[in-house]
GROMACS .gro file of C-alpha atoms in nm:
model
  361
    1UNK     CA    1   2.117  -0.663   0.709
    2UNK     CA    2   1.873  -0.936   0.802
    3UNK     CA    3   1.581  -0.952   1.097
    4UNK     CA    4   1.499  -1.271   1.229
    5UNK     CA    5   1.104  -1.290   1.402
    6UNK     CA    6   1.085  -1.567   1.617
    7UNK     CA    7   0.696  -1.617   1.665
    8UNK     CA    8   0.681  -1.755   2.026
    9UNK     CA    9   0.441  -1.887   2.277
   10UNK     CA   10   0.498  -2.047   2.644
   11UNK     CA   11   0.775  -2.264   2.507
   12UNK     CA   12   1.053  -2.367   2.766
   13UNK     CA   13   1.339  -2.132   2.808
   14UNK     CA   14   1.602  -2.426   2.753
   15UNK     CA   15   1.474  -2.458   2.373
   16UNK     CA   16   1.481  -2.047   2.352
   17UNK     CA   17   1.846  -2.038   2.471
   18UNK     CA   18   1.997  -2.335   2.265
   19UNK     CA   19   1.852  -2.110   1.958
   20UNK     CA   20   1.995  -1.813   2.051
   21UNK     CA   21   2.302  -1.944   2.157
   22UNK     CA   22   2.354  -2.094   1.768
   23UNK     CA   23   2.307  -1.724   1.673
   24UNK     CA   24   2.591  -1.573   1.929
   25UNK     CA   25   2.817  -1.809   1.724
   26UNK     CA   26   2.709  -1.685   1.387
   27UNK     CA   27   3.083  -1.601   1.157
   28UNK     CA   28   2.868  -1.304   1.049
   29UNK     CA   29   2.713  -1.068   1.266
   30UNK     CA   30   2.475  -0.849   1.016
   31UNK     CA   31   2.143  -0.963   1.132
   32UNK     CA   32   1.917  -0.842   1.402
   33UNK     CA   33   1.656  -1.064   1.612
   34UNK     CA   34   1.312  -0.936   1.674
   35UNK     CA   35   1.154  -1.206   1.994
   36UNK     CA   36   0.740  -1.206   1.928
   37UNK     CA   37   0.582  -1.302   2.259
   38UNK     CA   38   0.232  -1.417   2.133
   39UNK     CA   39   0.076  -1.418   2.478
   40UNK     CA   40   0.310  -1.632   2.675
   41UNK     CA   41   0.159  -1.635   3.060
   42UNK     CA   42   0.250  -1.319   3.217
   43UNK     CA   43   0.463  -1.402   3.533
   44UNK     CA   44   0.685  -1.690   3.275
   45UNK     CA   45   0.696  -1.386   3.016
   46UNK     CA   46   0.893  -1.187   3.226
   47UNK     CA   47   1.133  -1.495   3.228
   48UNK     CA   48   1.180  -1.494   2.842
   49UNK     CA   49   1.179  -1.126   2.861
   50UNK     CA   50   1.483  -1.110   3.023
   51UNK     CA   51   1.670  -1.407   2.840
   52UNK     CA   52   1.595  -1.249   2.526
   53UNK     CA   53   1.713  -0.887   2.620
   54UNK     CA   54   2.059  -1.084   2.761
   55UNK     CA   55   2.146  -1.129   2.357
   56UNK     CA   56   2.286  -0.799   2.227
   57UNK     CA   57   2.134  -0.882   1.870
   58UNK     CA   58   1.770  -0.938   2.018
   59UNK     CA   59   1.500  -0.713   2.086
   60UNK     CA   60   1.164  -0.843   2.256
   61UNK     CA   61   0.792  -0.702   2.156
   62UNK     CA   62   0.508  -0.903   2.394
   63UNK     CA   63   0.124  -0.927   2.262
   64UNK     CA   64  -0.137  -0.898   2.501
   65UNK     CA   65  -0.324  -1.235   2.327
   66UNK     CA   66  -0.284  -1.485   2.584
   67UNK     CA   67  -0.603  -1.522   2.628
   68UNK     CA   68  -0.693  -1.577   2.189
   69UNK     CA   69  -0.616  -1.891   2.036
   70UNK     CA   70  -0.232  -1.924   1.864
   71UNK     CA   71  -0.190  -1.768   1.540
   72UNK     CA   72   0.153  -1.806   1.369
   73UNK     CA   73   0.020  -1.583   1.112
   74UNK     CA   74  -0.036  -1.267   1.364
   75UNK     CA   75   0.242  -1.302   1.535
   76UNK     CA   76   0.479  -1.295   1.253
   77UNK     CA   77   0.261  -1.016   1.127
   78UNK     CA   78   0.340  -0.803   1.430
   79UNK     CA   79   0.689  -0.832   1.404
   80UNK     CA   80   0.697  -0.744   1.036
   81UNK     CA   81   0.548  -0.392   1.138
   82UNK     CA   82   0.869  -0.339   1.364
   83UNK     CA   83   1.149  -0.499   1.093
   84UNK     CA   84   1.369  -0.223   0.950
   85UNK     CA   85   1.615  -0.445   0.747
   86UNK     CA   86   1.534  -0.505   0.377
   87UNK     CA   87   1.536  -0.883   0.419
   88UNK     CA   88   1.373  -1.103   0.698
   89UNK     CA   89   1.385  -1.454   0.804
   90UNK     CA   90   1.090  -1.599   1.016
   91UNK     CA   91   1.257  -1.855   1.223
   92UNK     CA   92   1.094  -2.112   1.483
   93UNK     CA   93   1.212  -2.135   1.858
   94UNK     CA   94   1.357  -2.495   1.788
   95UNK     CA   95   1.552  -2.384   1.509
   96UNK     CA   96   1.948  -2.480   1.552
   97UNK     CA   97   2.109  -2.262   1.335
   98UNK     CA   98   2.433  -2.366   1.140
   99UNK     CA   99   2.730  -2.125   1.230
  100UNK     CA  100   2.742  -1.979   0.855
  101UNK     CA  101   2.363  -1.914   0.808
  102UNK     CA  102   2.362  -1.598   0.812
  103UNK     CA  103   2.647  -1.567   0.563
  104UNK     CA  104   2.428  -1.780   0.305
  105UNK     CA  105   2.134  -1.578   0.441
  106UNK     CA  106   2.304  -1.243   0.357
  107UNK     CA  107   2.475  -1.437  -0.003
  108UNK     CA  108   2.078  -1.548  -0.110
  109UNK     CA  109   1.883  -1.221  -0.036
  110UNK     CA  110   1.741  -1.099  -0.340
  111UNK     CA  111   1.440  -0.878  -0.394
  112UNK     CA  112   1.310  -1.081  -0.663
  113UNK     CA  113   1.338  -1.427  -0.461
  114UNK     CA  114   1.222  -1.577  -0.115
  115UNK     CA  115   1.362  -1.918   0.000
  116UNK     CA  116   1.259  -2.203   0.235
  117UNK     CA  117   1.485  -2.411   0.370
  118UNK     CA  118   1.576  -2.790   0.441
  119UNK     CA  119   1.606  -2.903   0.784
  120UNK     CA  120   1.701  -3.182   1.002
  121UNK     CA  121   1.496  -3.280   1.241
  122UNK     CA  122   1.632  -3.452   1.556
  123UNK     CA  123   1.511  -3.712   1.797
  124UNK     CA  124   1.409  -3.658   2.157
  125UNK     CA  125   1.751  -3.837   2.262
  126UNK     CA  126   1.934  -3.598   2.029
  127UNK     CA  127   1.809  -3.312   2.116
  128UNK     CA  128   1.865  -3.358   2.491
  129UNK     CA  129   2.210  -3.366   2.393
  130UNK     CA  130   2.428  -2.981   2.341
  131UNK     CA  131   2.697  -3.087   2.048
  132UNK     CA  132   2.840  -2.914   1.780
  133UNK     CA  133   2.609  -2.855   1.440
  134UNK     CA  134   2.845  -3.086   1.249
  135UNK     CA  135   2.824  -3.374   1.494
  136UNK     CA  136   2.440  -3.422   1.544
  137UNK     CA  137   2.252  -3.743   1.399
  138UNK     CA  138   1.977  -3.652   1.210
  139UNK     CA  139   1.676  -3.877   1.165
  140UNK     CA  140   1.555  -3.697   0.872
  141UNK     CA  141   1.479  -3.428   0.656
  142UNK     CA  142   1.223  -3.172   0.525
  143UNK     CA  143   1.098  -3.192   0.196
  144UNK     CA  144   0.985  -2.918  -0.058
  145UNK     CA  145   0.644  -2.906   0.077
  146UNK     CA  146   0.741  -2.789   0.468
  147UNK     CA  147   0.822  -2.399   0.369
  148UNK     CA  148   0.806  -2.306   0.761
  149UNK     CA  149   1.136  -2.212   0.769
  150UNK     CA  150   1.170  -1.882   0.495
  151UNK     CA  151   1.384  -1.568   0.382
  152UNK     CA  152   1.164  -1.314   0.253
  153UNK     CA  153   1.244  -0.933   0.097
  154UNK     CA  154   1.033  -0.720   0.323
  155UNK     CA  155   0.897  -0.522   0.077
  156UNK     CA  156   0.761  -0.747  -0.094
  157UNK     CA  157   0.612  -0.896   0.185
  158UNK     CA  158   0.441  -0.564   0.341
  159UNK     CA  159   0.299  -0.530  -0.006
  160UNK     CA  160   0.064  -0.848   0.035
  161UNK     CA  161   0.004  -0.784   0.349
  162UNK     CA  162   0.257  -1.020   0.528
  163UNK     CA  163   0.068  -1.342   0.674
  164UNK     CA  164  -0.291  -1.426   0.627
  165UNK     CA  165  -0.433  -1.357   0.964
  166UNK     CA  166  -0.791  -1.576   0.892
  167UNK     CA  167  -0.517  -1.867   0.976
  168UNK     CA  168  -0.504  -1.991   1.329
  169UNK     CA  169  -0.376  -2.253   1.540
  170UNK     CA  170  -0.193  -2.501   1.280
  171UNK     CA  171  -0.193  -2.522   0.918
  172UNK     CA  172  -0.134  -2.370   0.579
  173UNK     CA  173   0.020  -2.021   0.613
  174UNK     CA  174   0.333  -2.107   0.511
  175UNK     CA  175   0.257  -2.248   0.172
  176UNK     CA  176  -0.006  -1.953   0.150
  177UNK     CA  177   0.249  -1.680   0.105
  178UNK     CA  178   0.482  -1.808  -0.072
  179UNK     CA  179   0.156  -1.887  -0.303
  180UNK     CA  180   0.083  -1.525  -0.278
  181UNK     CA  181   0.395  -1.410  -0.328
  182UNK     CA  182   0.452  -1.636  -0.641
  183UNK     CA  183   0.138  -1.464  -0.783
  184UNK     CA  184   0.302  -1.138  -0.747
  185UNK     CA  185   0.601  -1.243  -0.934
  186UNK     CA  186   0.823  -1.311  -0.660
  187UNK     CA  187   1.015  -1.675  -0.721
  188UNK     CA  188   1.008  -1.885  -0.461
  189UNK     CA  189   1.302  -2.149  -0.413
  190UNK     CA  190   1.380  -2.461  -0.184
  191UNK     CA  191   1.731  -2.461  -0.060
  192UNK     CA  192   1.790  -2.836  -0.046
  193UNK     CA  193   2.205  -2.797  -0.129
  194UNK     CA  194   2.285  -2.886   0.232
  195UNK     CA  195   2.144  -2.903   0.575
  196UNK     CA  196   2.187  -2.542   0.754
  197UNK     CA  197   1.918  -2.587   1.051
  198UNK     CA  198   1.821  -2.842   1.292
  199UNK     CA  199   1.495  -2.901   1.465
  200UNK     CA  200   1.474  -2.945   1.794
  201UNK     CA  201   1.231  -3.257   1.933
  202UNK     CA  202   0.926  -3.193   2.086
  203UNK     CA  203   0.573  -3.357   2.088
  204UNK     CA  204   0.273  -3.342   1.786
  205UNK     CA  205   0.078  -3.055   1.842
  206UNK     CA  206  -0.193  -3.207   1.640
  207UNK     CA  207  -0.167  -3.502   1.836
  208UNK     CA  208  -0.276  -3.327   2.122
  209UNK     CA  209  -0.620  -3.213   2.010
  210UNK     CA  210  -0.913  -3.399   2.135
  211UNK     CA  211  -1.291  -3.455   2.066
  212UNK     CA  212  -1.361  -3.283   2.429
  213UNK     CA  213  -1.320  -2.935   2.599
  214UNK     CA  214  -1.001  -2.893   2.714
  215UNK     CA  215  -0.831  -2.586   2.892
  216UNK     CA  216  -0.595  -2.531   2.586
  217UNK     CA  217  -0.784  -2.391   2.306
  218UNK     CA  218  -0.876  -2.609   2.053
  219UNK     CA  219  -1.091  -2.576   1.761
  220UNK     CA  220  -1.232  -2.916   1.590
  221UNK     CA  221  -1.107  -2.986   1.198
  222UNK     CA  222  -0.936  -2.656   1.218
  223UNK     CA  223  -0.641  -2.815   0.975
  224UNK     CA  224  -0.894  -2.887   0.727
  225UNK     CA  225  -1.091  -2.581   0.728
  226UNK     CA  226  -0.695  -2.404   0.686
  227UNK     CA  227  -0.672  -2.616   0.424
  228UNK     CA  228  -0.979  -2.544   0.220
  229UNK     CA  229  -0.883  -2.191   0.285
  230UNK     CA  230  -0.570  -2.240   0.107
  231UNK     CA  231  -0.679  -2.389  -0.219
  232UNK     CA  232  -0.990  -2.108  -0.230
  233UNK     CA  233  -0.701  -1.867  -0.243
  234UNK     CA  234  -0.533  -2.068  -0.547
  235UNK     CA  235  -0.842  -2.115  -0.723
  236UNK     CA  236  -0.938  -1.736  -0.692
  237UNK     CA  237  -0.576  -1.600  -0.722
  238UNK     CA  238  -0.579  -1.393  -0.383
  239UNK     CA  239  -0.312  -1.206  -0.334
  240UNK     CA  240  -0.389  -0.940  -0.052
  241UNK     CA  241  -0.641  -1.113   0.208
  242UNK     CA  242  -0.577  -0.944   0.505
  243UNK     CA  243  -0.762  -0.595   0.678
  244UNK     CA  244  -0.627  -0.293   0.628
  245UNK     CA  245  -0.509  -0.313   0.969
  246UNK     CA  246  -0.303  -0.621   0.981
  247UNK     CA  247  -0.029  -0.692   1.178
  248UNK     CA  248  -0.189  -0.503   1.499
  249UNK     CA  249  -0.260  -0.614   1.838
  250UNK     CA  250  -0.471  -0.683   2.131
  251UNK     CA  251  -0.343  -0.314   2.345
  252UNK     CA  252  -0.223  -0.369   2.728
  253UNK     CA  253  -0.503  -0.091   2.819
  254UNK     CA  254  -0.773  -0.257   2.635
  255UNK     CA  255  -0.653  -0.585   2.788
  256UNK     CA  256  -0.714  -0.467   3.126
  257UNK     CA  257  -1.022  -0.318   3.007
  258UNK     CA  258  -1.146  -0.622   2.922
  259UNK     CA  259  -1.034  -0.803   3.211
  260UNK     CA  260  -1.143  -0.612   3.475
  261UNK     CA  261  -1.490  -0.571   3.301
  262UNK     CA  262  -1.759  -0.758   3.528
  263UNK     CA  263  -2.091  -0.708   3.333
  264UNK     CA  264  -2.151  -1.036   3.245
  265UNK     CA  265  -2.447  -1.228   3.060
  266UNK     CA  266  -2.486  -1.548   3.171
  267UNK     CA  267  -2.625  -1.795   2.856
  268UNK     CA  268  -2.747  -2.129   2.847
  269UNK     CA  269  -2.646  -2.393   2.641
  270UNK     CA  270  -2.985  -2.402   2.488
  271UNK     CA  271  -2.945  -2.486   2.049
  272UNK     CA  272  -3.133  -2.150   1.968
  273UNK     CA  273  -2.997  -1.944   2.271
  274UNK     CA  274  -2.675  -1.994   2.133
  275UNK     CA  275  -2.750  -1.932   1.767
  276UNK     CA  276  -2.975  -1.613   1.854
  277UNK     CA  277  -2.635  -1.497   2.001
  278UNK     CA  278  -2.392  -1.576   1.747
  279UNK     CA  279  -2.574  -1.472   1.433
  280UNK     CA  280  -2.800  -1.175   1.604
  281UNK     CA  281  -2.643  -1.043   1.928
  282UNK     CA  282  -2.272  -1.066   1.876
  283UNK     CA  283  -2.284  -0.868   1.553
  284UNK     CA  284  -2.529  -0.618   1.633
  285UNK     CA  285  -2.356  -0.510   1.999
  286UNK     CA  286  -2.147  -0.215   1.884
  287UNK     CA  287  -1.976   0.052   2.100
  288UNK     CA  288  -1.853  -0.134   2.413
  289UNK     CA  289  -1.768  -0.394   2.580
  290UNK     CA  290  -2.002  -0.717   2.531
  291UNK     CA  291  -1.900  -1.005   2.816
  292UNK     CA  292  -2.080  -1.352   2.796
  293UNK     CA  293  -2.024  -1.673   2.978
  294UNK     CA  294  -2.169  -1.987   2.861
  295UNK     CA  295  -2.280  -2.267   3.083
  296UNK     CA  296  -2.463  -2.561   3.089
  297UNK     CA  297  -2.853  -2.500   3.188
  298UNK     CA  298  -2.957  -2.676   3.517
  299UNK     CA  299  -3.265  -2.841   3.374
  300UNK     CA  300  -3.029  -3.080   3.146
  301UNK     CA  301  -2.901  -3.261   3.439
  302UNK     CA  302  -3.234  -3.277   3.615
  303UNK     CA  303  -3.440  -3.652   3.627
  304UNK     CA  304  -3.733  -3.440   3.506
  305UNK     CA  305  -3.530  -3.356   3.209
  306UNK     CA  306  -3.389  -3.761   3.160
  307UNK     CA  307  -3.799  -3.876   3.240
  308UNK     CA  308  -3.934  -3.687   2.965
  309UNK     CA  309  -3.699  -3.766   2.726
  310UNK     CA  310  -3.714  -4.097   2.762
  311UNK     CA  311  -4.071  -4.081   2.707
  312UNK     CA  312  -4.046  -3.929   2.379
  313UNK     CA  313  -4.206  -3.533   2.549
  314UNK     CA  314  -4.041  -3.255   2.396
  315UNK     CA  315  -3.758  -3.071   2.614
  316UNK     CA  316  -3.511  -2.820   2.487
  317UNK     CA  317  -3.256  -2.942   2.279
  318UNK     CA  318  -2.905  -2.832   2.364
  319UNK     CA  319  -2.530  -2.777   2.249
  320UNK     CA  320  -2.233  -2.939   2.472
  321UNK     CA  321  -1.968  -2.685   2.569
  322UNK     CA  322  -1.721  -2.839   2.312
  323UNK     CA  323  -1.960  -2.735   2.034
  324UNK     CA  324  -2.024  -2.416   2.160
  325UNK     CA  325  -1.661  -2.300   2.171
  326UNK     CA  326  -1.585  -2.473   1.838
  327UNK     CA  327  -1.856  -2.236   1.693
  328UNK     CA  328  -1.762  -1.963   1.880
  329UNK     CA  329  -1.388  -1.962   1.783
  330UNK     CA  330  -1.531  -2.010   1.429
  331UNK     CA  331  -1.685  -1.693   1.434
  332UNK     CA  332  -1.419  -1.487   1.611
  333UNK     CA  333  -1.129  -1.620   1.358
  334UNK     CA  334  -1.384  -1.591   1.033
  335UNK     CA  335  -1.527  -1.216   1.180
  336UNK     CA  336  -1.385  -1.065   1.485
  337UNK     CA  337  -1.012  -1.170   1.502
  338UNK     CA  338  -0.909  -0.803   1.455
  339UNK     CA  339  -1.097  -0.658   1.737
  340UNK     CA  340  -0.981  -0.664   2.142
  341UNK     CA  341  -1.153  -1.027   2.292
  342UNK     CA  342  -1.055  -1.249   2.532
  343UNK     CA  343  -1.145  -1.586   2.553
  344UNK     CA  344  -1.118  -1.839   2.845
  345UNK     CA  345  -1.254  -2.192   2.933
  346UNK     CA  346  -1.251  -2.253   3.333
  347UNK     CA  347  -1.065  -2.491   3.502
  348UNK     CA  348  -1.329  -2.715   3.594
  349UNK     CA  349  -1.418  -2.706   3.259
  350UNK     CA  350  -1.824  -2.622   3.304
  351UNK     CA  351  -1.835  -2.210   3.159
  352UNK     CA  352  -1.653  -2.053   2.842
  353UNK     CA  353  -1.649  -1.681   2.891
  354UNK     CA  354  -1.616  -1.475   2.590
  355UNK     CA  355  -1.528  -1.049   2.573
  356UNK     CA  356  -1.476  -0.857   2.331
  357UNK     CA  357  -1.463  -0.482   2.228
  358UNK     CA  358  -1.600  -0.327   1.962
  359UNK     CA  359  -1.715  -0.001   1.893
  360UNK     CA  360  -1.942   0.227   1.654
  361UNK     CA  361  -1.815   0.334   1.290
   0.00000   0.00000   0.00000
């Protein structure tokens, strides 16, 4: 028996069902499906909720993290808690699947051996298109590097901790445990013999980010840092990085806890208001709730302010929002990633408001 996590996020429920429906016409039926919800919006979760639950093989476990930046690595985490089955495959929601995966999936599964897969990727004409697996055009194909795509043994997988949770937003988890796991003795394989998923088009993700604040979290050079934090794992040989506690979650009580809390500290965008904050406040607040919203301080936009900086007279120097939520969402993913937080950027753009929960050990 196999369990298949689909990490998910506020994708469109047209993608979710063409996946699904590949799996209802599966020639063998010994797998389960276990549907992550990694903070979809609440009213569209519902929406996936029940598509999901309409599949007899699929069961649906929602996060409480829609307002924290994407992490593949978390979300697959959580659903490795909940997998029962001996082997599991984490999938992608534009994943076609070929009607005798799950045979090969179920002929490959060794404890001694994880394997990622080739795919076909499609284009956006192609994929608007429902046809049968055998008849779609593919405009090309993975290569050994893209390991996205992977059947793991479980056990081996609990025993390093599943996922490196540091890892957020896009980059470098994928190659990272099968890394790990190679270090452990586990052999990891590319299974190029033929073409057993598709890819569904959709737009770059990466292509996406920008050099501004934006309402979709972001986080500046965030692919390279995932990088670097790759190779320091190769060149030290890590093989467990995680908390004790990985693969847990944001709770729905401590989510409403946090979002009905009020108390809020109003900073200023000032260069050492900000640092006294990150590096002194924010780890010495223990045992409660701590709820901050950044803004831009009034004086910046003032002509007194423009007048005496153009005359060379000293005025505070300051951070633009941007830089203050890349550093911030530095030192939540490096520090506080594990504990209850919230995170939101308005809609006019002109506050970040940050809350998170900690409490005394």
């Amino acid at each position: 028996m196999i369990t298949i996590i689909y990490p998910y996020r506020n994708r469109e429920l047209s993608r979710i069902k063409r996946s699904l429906d590949s799996l209802v016409h599966q020639d063998n039926k010994n797998f389960r499906v276990l549907f992550v919800d990694y903070g979809s919006s609440i009213p569209f979760a519902d929406e996936v909720k029940n598509l999901v639950l309409s599949y007899s093989f699929a069961t649906y476990q929602y996060s409480y993290t829609l307002y924290q930046p994407w992490s593949r690595s978390k979300a697959i985490n959580i659903g490795l808690k909940w997998v029962q089955t001996p082997y599991v495959f984490v999938a992608d929601i534009d994943v076609i699947f070929r009607n005798d995966f799950i045979s090969m999936l179920n002929n490959l599964a060794s404890s001694a051996r994880c394997y990622y897969f080739k795919v076909g990727f499609l284009s956006e004409p192609e994929t608007s298109v429902i046809k049968k697996f055998s008849e779609y055009q593919i405009s090309f194909s993975s290569e050994m590097g893209a390991q996205g795509l992977s059947l793991f043994p479980l056990q081996a997988v609990q025993g390093i901790h599943g996922f490196d949770e540091f890892l957020h937003f896009w980059g470098a988890e994928d190659i990272d445990i099968h890394n790990r796991l190679t270090r452990t003795g586990i052999e990891s394989l590319f299974y190029n013999d033929q073409i057993l998923l598709l890819h569904q088009w959709h737009k770059s993700y990466r292509k996406g980010e920008t050099d501004v604040l934006s309402n979709e979290l972001q986080l500046k050079g965030v692919v390279q840092l995932n990088h670097q934090h790759l190779i320091t794992h190769q060149n030290r040989g890590v093989t467990i990085p995680n908390f004790k506690t990985w693969g847990e979650t944001i709770s729905e009580t401590d989510f409403n806890e946090l979002n009905d809390f009020d108390n809020q500290i109003v900073i200023n965008n000032t260069k050492e208001r900000v640092t006294h904050f990150l590096f002194v406040e924010l780890p010495q607040f223990q045992n409660g709730i701590l709820s901050v919203r950044f803004v831009e301080d009034s004086f910046q936009n003032s002509i007194k302010y423009k007048i005496k900086k153009t005359v060379g007279k000293k005025v505070p120097n300051y951070y633009n929002l941007k830089e203050i939520n890349d550093m911030l969402l530095l030192h939540i993913i490096s520090f506080y990633h594990q504990l209850p937080y919230t995170f939101k950027i308005s809609a006019d753009l002109k506050s970040i408001s940050f809350k998170i929960k900690k409490q005394s050990f």
